Coordinates of N, CA and C in Angstrom, one line a residue:
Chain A
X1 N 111.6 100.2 95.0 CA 110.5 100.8 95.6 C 109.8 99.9 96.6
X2 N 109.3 100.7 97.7 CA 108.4 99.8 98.8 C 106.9 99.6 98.3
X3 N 106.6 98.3 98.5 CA 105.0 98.4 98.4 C 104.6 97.6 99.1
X4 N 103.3 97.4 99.5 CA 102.5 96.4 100.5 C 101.2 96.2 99.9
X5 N 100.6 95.0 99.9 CA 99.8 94.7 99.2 C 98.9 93.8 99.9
X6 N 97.5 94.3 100.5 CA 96.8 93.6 101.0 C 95.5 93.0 99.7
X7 N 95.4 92.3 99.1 CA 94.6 91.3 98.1 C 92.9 92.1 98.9
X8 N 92.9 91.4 99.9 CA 91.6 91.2 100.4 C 90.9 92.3 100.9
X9 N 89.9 92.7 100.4 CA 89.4 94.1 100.3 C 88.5 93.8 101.8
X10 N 88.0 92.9 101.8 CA 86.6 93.1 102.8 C 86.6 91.4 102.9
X11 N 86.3 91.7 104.1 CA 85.9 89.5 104.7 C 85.2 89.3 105.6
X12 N 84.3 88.7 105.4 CA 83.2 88.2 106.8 C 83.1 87.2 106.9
X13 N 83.2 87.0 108.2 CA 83.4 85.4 108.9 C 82.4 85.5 110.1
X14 N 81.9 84.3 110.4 CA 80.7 84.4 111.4 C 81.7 83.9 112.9
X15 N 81.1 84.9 114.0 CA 81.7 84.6 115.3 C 82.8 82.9 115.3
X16 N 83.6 82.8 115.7 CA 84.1 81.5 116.2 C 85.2 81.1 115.4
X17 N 84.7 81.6 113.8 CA 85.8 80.9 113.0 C 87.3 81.6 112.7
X18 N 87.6 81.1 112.5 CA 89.8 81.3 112.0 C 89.3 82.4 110.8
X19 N 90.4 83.3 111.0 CA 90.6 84.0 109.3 C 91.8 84.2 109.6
X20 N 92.2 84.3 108.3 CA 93.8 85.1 107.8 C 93.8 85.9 106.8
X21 N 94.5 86.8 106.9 CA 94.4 88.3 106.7 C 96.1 88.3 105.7
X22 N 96.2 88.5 104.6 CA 97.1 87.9 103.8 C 97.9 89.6 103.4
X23 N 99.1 89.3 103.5 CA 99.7 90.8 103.5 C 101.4 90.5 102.9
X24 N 101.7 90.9 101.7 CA 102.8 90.2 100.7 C 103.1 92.4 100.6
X25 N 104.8 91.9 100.5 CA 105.1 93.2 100.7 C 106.9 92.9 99.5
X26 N 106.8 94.4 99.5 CA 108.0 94.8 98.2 C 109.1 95.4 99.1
X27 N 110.0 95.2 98.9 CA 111.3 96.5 99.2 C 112.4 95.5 98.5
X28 N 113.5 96.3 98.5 CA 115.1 96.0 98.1 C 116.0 96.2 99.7
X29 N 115.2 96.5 100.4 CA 116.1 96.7 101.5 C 116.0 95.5 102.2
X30 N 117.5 94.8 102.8 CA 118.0 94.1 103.3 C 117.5 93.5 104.9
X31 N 117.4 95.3 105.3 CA 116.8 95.5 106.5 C 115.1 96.1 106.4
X32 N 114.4 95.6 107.6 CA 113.0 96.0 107.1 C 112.5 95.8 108.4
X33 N 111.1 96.6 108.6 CA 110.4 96.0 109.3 C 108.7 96.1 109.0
X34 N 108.4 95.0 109.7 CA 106.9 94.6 108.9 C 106.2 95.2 110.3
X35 N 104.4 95.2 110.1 CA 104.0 96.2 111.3 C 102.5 95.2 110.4
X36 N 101.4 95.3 111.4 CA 100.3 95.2 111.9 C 99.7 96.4 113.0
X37 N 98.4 96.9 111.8 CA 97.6 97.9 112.9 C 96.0 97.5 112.9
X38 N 95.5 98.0 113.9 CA 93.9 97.5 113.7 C 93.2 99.3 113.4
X39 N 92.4 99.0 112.6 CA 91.7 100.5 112.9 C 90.4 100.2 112.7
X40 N 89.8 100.6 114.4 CA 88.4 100.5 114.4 C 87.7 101.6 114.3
X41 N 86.3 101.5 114.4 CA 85.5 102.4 113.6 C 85.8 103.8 114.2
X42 N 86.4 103.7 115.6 CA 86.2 105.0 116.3 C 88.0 105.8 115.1
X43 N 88.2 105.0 114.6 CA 89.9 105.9 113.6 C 90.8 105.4 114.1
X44 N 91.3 105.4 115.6 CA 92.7 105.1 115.5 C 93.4 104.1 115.4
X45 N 94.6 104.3 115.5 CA 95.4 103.4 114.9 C 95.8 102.4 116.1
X46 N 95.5 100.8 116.2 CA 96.7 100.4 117.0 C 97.1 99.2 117.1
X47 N 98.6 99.1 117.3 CA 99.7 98.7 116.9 C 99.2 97.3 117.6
X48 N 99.3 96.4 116.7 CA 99.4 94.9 116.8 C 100.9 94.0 117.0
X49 N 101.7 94.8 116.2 CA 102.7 94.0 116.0 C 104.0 94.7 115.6
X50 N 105.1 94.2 115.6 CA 106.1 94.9 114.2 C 107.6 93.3 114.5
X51 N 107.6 93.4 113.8 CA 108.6 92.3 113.1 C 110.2 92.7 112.0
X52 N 111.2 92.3 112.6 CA 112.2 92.9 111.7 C 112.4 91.8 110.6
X53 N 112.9 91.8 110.4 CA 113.5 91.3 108.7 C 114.5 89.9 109.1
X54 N 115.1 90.3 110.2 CA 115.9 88.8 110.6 C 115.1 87.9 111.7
X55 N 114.0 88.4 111.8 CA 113.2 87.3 112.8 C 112.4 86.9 112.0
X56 N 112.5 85.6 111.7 CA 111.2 84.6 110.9 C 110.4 84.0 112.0
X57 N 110.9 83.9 113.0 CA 109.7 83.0 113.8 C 108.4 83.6 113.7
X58 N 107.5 83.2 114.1 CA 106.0 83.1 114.0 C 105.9 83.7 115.5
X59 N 104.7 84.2 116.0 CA 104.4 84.4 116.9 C 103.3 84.4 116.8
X60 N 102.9 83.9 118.5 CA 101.6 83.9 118.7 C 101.5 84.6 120.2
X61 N 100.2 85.7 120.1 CA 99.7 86.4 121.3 C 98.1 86.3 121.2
X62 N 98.0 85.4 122.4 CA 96.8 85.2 122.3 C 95.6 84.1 121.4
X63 N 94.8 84.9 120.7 CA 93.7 84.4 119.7 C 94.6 85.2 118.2
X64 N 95.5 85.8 118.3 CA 96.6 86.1 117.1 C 97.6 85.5 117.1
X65 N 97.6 85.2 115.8 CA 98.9 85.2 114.9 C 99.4 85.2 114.3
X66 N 100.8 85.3 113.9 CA 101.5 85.6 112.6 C 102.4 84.6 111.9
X67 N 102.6 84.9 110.9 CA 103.4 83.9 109.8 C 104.2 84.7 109.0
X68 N 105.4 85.1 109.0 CA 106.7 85.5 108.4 C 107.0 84.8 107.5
X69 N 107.1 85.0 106.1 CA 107.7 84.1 105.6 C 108.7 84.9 104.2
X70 N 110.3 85.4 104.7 CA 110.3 85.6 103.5 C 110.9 85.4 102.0
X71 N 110.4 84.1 102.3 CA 110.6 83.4 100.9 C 109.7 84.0 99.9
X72 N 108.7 84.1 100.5 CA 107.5 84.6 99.7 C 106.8 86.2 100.0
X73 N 107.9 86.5 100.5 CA 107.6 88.1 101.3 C 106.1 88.6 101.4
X74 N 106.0 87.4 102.3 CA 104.6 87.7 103.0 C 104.7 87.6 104.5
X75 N 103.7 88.2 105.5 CA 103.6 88.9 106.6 C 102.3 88.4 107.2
X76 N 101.9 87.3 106.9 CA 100.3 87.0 107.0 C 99.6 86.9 108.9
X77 N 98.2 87.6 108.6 CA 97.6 87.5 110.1 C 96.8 86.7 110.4
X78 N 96.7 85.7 111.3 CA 96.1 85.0 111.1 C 94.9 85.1 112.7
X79 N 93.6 85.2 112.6 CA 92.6 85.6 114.4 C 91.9 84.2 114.3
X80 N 92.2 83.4 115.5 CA 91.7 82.1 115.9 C 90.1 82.7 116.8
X81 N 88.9 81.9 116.2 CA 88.0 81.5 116.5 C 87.6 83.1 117.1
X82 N 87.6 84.3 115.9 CA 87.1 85.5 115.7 C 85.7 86.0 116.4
X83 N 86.2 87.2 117.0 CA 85.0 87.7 117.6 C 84.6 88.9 117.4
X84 N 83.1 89.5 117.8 CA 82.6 90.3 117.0 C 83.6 91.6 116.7
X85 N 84.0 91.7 118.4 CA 84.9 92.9 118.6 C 86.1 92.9 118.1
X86 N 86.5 91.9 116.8 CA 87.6 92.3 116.1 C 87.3 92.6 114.8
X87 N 85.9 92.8 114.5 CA 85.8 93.9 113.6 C 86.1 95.1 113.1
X88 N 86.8 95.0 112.0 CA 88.0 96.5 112.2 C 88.4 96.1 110.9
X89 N 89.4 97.2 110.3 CA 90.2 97.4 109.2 C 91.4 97.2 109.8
X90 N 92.2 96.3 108.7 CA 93.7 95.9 109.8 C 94.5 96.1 108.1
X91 N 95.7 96.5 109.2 CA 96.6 97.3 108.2 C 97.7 96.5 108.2
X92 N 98.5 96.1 107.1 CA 99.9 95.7 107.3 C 100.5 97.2 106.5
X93 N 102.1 96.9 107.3 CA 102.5 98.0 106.6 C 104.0 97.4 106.9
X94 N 105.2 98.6 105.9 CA 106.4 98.0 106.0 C 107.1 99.4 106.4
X95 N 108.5 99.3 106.5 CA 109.3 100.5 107.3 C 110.6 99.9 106.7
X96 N 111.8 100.9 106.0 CA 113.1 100.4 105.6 C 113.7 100.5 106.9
X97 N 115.1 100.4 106.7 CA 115.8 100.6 107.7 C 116.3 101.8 108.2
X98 N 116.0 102.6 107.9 CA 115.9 104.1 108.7 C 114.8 104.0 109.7
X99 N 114.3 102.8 110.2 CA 113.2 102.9 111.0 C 113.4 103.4 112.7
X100 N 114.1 102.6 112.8 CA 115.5 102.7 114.3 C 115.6 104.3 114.6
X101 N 116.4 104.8 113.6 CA 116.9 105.8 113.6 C 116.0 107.4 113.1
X102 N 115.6 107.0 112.0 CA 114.3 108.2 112.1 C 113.4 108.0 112.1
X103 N 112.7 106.8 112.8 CA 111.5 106.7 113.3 C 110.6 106.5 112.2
X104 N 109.0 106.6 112.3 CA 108.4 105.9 111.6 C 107.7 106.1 110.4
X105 N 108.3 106.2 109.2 CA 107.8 106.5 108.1 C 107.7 105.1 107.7
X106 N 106.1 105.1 107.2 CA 105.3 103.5 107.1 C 105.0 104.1 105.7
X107 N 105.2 102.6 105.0 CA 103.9 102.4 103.6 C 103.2 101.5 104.1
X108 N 101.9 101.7 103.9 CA 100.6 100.7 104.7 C 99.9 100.4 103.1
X109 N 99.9 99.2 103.3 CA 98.8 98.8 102.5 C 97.3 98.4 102.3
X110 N 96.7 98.1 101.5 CA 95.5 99.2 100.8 C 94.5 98.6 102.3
X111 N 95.0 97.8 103.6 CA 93.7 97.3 104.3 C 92.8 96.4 104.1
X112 N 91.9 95.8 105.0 CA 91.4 94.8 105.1 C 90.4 94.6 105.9
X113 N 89.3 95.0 105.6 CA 88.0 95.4 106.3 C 87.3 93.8 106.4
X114 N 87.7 94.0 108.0 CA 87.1 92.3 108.8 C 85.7 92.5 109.3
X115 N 85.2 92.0 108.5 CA 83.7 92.2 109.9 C 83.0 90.5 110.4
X116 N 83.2 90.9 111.6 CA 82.9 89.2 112.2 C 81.4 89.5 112.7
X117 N 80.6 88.2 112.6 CA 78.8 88.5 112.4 C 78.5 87.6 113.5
X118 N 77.9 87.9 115.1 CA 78.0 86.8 115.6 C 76.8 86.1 115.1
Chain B
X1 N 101.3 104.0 128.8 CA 101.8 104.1 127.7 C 102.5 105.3 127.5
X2 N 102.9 105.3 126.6 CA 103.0 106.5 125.4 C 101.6 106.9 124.8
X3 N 101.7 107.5 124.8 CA 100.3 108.1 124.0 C 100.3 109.7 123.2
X4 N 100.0 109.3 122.0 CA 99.6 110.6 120.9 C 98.2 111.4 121.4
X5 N 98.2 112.3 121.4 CA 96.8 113.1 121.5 C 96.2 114.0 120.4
X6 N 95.4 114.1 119.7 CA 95.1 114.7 118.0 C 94.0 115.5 118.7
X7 N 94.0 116.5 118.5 CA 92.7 117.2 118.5 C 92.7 118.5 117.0
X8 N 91.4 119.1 116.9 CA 90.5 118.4 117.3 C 89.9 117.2 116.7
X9 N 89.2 115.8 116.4 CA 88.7 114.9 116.3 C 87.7 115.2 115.0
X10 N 87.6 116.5 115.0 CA 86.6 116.1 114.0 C 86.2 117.7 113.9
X11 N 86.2 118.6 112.4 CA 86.0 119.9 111.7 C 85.5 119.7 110.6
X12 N 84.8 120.7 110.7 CA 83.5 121.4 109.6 C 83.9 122.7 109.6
X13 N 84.6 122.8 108.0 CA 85.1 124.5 107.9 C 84.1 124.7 106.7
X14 N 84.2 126.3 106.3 CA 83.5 126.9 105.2 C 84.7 126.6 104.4
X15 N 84.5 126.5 103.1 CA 85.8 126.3 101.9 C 86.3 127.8 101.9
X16 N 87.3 127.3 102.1 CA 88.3 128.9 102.3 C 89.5 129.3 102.9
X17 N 88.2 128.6 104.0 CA 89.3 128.6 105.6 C 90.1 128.4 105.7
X18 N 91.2 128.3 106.7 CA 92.2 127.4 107.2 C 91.9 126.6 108.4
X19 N 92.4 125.3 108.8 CA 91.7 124.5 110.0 C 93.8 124.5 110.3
X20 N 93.4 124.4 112.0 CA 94.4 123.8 112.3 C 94.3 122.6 113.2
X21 N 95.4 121.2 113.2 CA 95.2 120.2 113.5 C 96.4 119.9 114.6
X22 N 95.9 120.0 116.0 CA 97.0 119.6 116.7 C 97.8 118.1 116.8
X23 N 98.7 117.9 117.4 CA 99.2 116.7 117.6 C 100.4 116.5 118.4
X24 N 100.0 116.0 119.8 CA 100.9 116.0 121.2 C 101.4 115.1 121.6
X25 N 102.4 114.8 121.9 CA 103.0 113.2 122.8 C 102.6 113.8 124.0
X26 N 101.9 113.2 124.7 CA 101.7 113.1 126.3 C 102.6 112.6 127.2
X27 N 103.5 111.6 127.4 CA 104.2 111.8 128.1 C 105.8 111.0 127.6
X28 N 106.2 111.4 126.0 CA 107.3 111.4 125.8 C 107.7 112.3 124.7
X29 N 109.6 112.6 124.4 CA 109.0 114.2 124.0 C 109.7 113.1 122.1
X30 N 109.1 113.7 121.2 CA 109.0 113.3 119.5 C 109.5 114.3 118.9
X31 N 111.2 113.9 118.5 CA 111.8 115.0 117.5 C 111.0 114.8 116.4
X32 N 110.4 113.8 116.1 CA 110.0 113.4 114.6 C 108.8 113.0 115.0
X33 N 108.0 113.4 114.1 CA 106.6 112.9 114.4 C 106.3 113.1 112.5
X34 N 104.6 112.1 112.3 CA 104.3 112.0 110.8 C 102.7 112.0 110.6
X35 N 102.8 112.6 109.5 CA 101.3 113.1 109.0 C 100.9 112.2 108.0
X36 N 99.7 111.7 108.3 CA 99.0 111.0 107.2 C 97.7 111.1 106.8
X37 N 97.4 110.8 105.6 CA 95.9 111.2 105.3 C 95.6 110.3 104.7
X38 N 94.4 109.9 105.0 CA 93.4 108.8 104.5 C 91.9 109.3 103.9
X39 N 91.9 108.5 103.0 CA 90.3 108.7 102.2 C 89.6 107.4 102.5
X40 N 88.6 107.9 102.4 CA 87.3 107.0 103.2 C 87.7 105.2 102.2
X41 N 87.9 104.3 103.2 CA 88.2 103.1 103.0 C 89.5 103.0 101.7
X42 N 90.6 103.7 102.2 CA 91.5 103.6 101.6 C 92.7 103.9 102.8
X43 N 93.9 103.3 102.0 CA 95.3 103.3 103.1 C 95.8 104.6 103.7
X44 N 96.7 104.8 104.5 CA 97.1 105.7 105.1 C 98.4 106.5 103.8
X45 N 98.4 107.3 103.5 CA 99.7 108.2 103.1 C 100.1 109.2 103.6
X46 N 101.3 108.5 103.9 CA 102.4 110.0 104.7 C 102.5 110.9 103.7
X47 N 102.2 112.1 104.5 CA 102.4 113.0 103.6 C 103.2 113.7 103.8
X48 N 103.9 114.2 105.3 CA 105.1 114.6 105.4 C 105.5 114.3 107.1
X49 N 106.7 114.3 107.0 CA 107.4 114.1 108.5 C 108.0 115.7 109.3
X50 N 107.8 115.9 110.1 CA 107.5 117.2 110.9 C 108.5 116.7 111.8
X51 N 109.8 117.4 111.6 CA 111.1 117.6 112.0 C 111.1 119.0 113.3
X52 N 111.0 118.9 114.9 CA 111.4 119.5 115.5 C 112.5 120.8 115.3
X53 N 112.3 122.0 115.8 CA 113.2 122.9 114.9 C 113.8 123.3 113.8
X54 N 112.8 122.4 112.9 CA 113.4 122.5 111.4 C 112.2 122.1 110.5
X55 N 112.8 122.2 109.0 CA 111.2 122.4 108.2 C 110.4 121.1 107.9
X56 N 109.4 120.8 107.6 CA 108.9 119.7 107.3 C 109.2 119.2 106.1
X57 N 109.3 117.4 106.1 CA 109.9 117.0 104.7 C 108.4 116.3 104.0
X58 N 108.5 116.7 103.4 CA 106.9 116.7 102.8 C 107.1 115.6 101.0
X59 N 106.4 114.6 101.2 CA 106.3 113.2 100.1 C 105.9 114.2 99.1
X60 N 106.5 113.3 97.9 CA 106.2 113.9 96.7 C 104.6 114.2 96.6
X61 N 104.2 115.2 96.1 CA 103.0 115.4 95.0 C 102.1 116.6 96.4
X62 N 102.7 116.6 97.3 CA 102.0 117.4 98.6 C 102.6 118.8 98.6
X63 N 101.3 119.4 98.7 CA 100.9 120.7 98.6 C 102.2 121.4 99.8
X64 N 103.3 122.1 100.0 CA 103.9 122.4 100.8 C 102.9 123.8 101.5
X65 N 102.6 124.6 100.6 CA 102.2 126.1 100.8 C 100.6 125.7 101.6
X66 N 100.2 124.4 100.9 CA 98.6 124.0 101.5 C 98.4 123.3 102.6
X67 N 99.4 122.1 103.0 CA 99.5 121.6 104.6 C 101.0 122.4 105.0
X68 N 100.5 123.0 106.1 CA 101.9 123.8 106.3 C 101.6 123.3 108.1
X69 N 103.4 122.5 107.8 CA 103.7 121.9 109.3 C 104.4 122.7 110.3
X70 N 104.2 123.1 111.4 CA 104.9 123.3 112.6 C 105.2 122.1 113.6
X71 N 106.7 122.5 113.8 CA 106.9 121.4 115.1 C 107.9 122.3 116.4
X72 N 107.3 123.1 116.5 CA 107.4 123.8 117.7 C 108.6 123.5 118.6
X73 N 108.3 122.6 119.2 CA 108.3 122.1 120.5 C 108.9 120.0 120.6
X74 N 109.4 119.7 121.5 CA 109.2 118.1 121.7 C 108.2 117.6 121.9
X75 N 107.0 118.4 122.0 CA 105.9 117.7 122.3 C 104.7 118.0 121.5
X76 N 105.2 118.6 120.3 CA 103.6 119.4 119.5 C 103.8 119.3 118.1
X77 N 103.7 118.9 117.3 CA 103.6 119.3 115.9 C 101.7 120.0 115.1
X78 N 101.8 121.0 114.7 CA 100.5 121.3 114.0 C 100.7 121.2 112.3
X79 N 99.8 120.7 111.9 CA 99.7 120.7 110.5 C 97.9 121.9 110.4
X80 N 98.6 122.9 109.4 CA 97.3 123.5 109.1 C 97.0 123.0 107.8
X81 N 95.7 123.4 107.5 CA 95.4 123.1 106.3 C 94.6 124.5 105.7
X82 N 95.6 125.2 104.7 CA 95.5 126.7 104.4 C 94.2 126.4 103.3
X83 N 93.4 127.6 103.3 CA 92.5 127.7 102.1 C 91.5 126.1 102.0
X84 N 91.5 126.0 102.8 CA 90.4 124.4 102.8 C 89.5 124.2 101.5
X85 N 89.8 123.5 100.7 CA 88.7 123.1 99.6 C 87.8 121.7 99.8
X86 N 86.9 121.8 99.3 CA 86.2 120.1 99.7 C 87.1 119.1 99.4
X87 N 88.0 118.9 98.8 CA 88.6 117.6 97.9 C 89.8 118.0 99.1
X88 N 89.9 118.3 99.9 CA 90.7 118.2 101.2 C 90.1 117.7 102.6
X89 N 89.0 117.3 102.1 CA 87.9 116.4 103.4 C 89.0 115.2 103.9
X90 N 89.0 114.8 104.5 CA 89.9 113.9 104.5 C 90.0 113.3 106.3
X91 N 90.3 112.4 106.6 CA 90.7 111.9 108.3 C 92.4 112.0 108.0
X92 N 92.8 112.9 108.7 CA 94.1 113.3 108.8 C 95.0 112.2 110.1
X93 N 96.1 111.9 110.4 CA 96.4 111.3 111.4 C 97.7 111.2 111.8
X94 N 98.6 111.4 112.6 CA 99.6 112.0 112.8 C 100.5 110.2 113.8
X95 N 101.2 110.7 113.7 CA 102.3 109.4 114.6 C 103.2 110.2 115.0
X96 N 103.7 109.5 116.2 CA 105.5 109.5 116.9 C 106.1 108.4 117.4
X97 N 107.1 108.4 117.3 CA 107.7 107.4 118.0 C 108.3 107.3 119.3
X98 N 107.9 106.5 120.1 CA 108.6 106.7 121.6 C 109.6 106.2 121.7
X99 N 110.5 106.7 121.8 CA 111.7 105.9 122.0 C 111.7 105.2 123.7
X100 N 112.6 103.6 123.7 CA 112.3 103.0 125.0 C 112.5 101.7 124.5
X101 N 112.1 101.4 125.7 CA 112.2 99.5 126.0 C 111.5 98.4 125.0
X102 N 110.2 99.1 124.9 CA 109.4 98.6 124.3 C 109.2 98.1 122.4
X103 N 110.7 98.9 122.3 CA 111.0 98.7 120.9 C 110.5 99.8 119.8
X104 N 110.7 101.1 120.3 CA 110.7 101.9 119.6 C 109.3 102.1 118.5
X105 N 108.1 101.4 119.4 CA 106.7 101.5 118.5 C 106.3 102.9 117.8
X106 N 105.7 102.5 117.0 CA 104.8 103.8 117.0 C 103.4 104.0 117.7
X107 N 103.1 105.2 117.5 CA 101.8 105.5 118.3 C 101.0 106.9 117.5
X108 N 99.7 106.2 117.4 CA 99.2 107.4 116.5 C 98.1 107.9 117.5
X109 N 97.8 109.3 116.5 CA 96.6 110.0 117.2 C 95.1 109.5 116.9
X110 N 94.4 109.7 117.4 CA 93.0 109.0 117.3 C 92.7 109.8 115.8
X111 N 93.5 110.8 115.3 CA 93.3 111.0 113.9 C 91.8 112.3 114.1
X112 N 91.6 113.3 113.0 CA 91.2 114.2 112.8 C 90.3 114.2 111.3
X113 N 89.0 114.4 111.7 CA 88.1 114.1 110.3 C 87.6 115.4 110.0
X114 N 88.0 115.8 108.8 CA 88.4 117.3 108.4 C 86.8 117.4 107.2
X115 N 86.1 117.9 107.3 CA 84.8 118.3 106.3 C 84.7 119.6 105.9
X116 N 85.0 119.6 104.7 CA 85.1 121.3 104.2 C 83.9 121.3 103.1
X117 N 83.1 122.0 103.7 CA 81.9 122.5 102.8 C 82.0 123.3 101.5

């Protein structure tokens, strides 16, 4: 079975500083892909990231970044020196390998309600 | 971009009702598109994927006869929501995928906040 598991219910950090947003995920599938969404207060969804299963490198865009690791099948987010306006619920989520092919059926996990305080 | 369009954004039905919930790709066309529902400060659950020309495949434990999907068209899926009860309030939210360069993202609708009196 797939599952995603965000720990961290709620986190507040004051303008400027680093957070990481911690996101450990389940499957049996070989093939996978990991996904980052932001959803701010206005609802929608949007797409930060998506990561397959054979790329470990890390990336960084910007004041984001990420950490792959699946030794420990975690997906972690990490916002350098956070601003107000990335206050939001941020979603990790996972997708088997039918993702390619029939598109996107996500398990999202439970979220992660960031509020930055300047 | 790609872009999903959800309307309408936001209904107040009498319990009974039925509401219908659009959901359009604007400018690419989505054999498959996906419905999800969220409860206030909790995760997104697909509830069923809305198959172009054919019937919707709907996740375990979901009401088939109660969200009843249409996908018309390349460009339209509607999910109704028959007999509206309050414990069906919910922000509804639909996805597609664009196929392309960009890696096959998804793209969701600004999502639909359903209030049934």
């Amino acid at each position: 079975a797939q599952k995603v598991t965000q720990a961290q219910t709620e986190i507040s950090v004051v303008e400027k500083e680093d957070v990481t947003l911690d996101c450990v995920y389940e499957t049996r599938d070989t093939t996978y892909y990991l996904f980052w969404y932001k959803q701010p207060p206005s609802g929608e969804l949007v797409f930060l990231i998506r990561r397959n299963s054979f790329d470990e490198q890390n990336e960084i865009s910007g004041r984001y970044s990420w950490n792959f690791q699946k030794s420990t099948s975690s997906f972690n987010f990490t916002i350098t020196a956070s601003q107000v306006v990335d206050s939001a619920v941020y979603f990790c989520a996972l997708s088997g390998p039918s993702f390619y092919n029939q598109g996107g059926k996500l398990i999202f996990g439970q979220g992660t309600e960031l509020s930055v305080k300047p | 971009g790609a872009v999903v369009s959800q309307h309408p954004s936001r209904v107040i039905c009498k319990s009974g009702t039925s509401v219908k919930i659009e959901c359009r790709s604007l400018d690419f066309q989505a054999t498959t598109m996906f419905w999800y529902r969220q409860f206030p400060k909790q995760s997104l659950m697909l509830m069923a994927t809305s198959n172009e020309g054919s019937k919707a495949t709907y996740e375990q434990g979901v009401e088939k006869d109660k969200f009843l999907i249409n996908h018309a068209s390349l460009t339209l899926s509607t999910l109704t929501v028959t007999s509206a009860h309050p414990e069906d309030s919910s922000f509804y939210i639909c996805s597609a995928r664009a196929p392309g360069t960009e890696g096959e993202k998804l793209f969701f609708g600004s999502g639909t906040q359903l209030s049934v009196l």
